Amino acid sequence: MRKPLLLLVAIALLIGGLATIKFAQRPPAPQFAPSLTQPAAPNAPLATGTQGVKHDPLPPFLPPEARRTIALIQQGGPFPHRQDGSVFGNREQRLPERPRGYYHEYTVDTPGAGNRGARRIVTGGNPPTGWFYSDDHYETFRSFDVPPAGSWQ
């Protein structure tokens, strides 16, 4: 009678341990930076400050080279890298879960790099309604908003 009880306890501990290991291996839930800009009204000019200085509607964390990439995305190309516009699989689930084909990736040039570098913009939707920037090859993302084409360039 004692051996079946020990066997049941051992099986329960094994199952509990396996479940703990499985849940410990799950990646942490993605965290996104809050939007750092307010969406611009359609066809609105760049906002000007009290001294007539133009306000940049793009967030300050974007490098200057991202402007060209965003403009190319909004006009539909042509893109300098053959991979630009390809489907981004979101395999690591660092972006909100969406059906395959929802996300597309684009290169943000890195001055002095002999290859594409690590900087990317990933868009969601067609036309894009979600914008995400990664400067570490998809390890982390920061979300941002982009005003309509032609209103910020």
C-alpha positions as CSV (number, residue, x, y, z in Angstrom):
1,M,0.0,0.0,0.0
2,R,2.8,2.3,0.7
3,K,4.6,1.9,-2.6
4,P,1.6,3.0,-4.7
5,L,1.3,6.2,-2.6
6,L,5.0,7.0,-3.1
7,L,4.6,6.4,-6.8
8,L,1.6,8.8,-7.0
9,V,3.6,11.5,-5.0
10,A,6.6,11.0,-7.3
11,I,4.5,11.4,-10.4
12,A,2.7,14.5,-9.0
13,L,6.1,16.0,-8.2
14,L,7.4,15.2,-11.7
15,I,4.4,16.8,-13.4
16,G,4.6,19.8,-11.2
17,G,8.3,20.2,-11.9
18,L,7.8,19.9,-15.6
19,A,5.0,22.5,-15.6
20,T,7.2,24.9,-13.6
21,I,10.1,24.5,-16.1
22,K,7.7,25.0,-19.0
23,F,6.3,28.2,-17.6
24,A,9.7,29.5,-16.6
25,Q,10.8,29.2,-20.2
26,R,8.1,31.5,-21.6
27,P,9.4,34.9,-22.7
28,P,8.2,37.9,-20.7
29,A,5.2,39.8,-22.0
30,P,6.2,42.5,-24.4
31,Q,6.3,46.0,-23.1
32,F,5.9,49.0,-25.4
33,A,7.0,52.5,-25.0
34,P,4.0,54.9,-24.9
35,S,3.5,57.0,-28.0
36,L,5.7,60.0,-27.9
37,T,3.9,62.1,-30.5
38,Q,0.4,63.2,-31.1
39,P,-1.1,62.2,-34.5
40,A,-1.2,65.1,-36.8
41,A,-4.4,66.2,-38.6
42,P,-4.4,65.1,-42.2
43,N,-2.6,67.5,-44.5
44,A,-1.6,69.7,-41.5
45,P,1.7,71.5,-41.7
46,L,4.4,71.0,-39.2
47,A,3.5,72.7,-35.9
48,T,5.6,75.7,-35.1
49,G,6.7,76.9,-31.6
50,T,6.4,80.3,-30.2
51,Q,9.5,81.4,-32.1
52,G,8.6,79.9,-35.4
53,V,10.7,76.8,-35.0
54,K,9.2,73.7,-36.7
55,H,8.3,70.9,-34.3
56,D,9.4,67.5,-35.5
57,P,6.4,65.1,-35.3
58,L,8.7,62.1,-35.2
59,P,10.0,61.0,-31.8
60,P,13.6,61.9,-30.8
61,F,14.7,58.3,-30.4
62,L,14.5,57.7,-34.2
63,P,17.9,58.3,-35.9
64,P,17.9,60.8,-38.8
65,E,18.2,57.9,-41.3
66,A,14.8,56.6,-40.2
67,R,13.1,59.6,-42.0
68,R,14.2,58.3,-45.4
69,T,12.9,54.8,-44.6
70,I,9.6,56.1,-43.3
71,A,9.2,58.3,-46.5
72,L,9.9,55.2,-48.7
73,I,7.4,53.1,-46.8
74,Q,4.7,55.7,-47.2
75,Q,5.4,56.1,-51.0
76,G,5.7,52.3,-51.5
77,G,9.4,52.2,-52.4
78,P,11.6,51.6,-54.2
79,F,13.7,50.2,-51.3
80,P,17.5,50.0,-51.2
81,H,17.5,46.5,-49.7
82,R,15.9,43.5,-51.3
83,Q,14.6,42.3,-47.9
84,D,12.7,45.6,-47.3
85,G,9.0,45.1,-47.3
86,S,9.2,41.4,-46.5
87,V,7.0,39.8,-43.9
88,F,8.2,40.0,-40.4
89,G,7.3,36.8,-38.6
90,N,7.3,38.1,-35.0
91,R,8.5,34.6,-33.9
92,E,9.9,35.9,-30.6
93,Q,6.5,37.6,-29.9
94,R,7.9,40.9,-29.0
95,L,5.1,42.7,-30.8
96,P,1.4,42.2,-30.3
97,E,0.2,38.9,-31.8
98,R,-1.3,39.3,-35.2
99,P,-2.0,37.0,-38.2
100,R,1.0,36.1,-40.4
101,G,1.6,38.8,-43.0
102,Y,0.4,41.7,-40.8
103,Y,4.0,42.9,-40.0
104,H,6.6,44.0,-42.6
105,E,10.2,45.0,-41.9
106,Y,12.4,47.7,-43.4
107,T,16.0,48.6,-43.0
108,V,17.1,51.9,-41.4
109,D,20.6,52.5,-42.8
110,T,23.5,52.6,-40.3
111,P,26.3,55.0,-41.5
112,G,29.6,53.2,-41.8
113,A,28.1,49.7,-41.6
114,G,29.3,47.3,-44.3
115,N,25.9,45.5,-44.1
116,R,22.3,46.2,-43.3
117,G,23.1,46.9,-39.7
118,A,20.8,46.2,-36.8
119,R,18.3,49.0,-37.1
120,R,14.8,48.2,-38.4
121,I,11.3,49.7,-38.7
122,V,8.5,47.2,-38.5
123,T,5.1,48.2,-39.7
124,G,1.7,46.7,-38.9
125,G,-1.2,46.7,-41.3
126,N,-1.6,47.8,-44.9
127,P,-1.4,50.7,-45.1
128,P,0.7,50.8,-41.9
129,T,-1.2,51.8,-38.8
130,G,1.4,50.4,-36.3
131,W,5.0,51.6,-36.3
132,F,7.8,50.0,-34.3
133,Y,11.6,50.8,-34.2
134,S,14.3,48.4,-33.2
135,D,18.0,49.4,-33.0
136,D,19.1,46.0,-31.7
137,H,17.9,43.6,-34.5
138,Y,14.5,42.9,-33.0
139,E,15.5,42.4,-29.4
140,T,13.5,45.4,-28.3
141,F,11.0,47.6,-29.9
142,R,9.7,51.1,-29.4
143,S,6.3,52.1,-30.8
144,F,5.8,55.4,-32.4
145,D,3.3,57.3,-34.6
146,V,3.8,58.7,-38.1
147,P,1.7,61.5,-39.5
148,P,0.2,61.0,-43.0
149,A,2.6,61.1,-45.9
150,G,3.5,64.6,-47.0
151,S,2.5,66.3,-43.8
152,W,5.8,66.0,-42.0
153,Q,8.6,65.8,-44.5
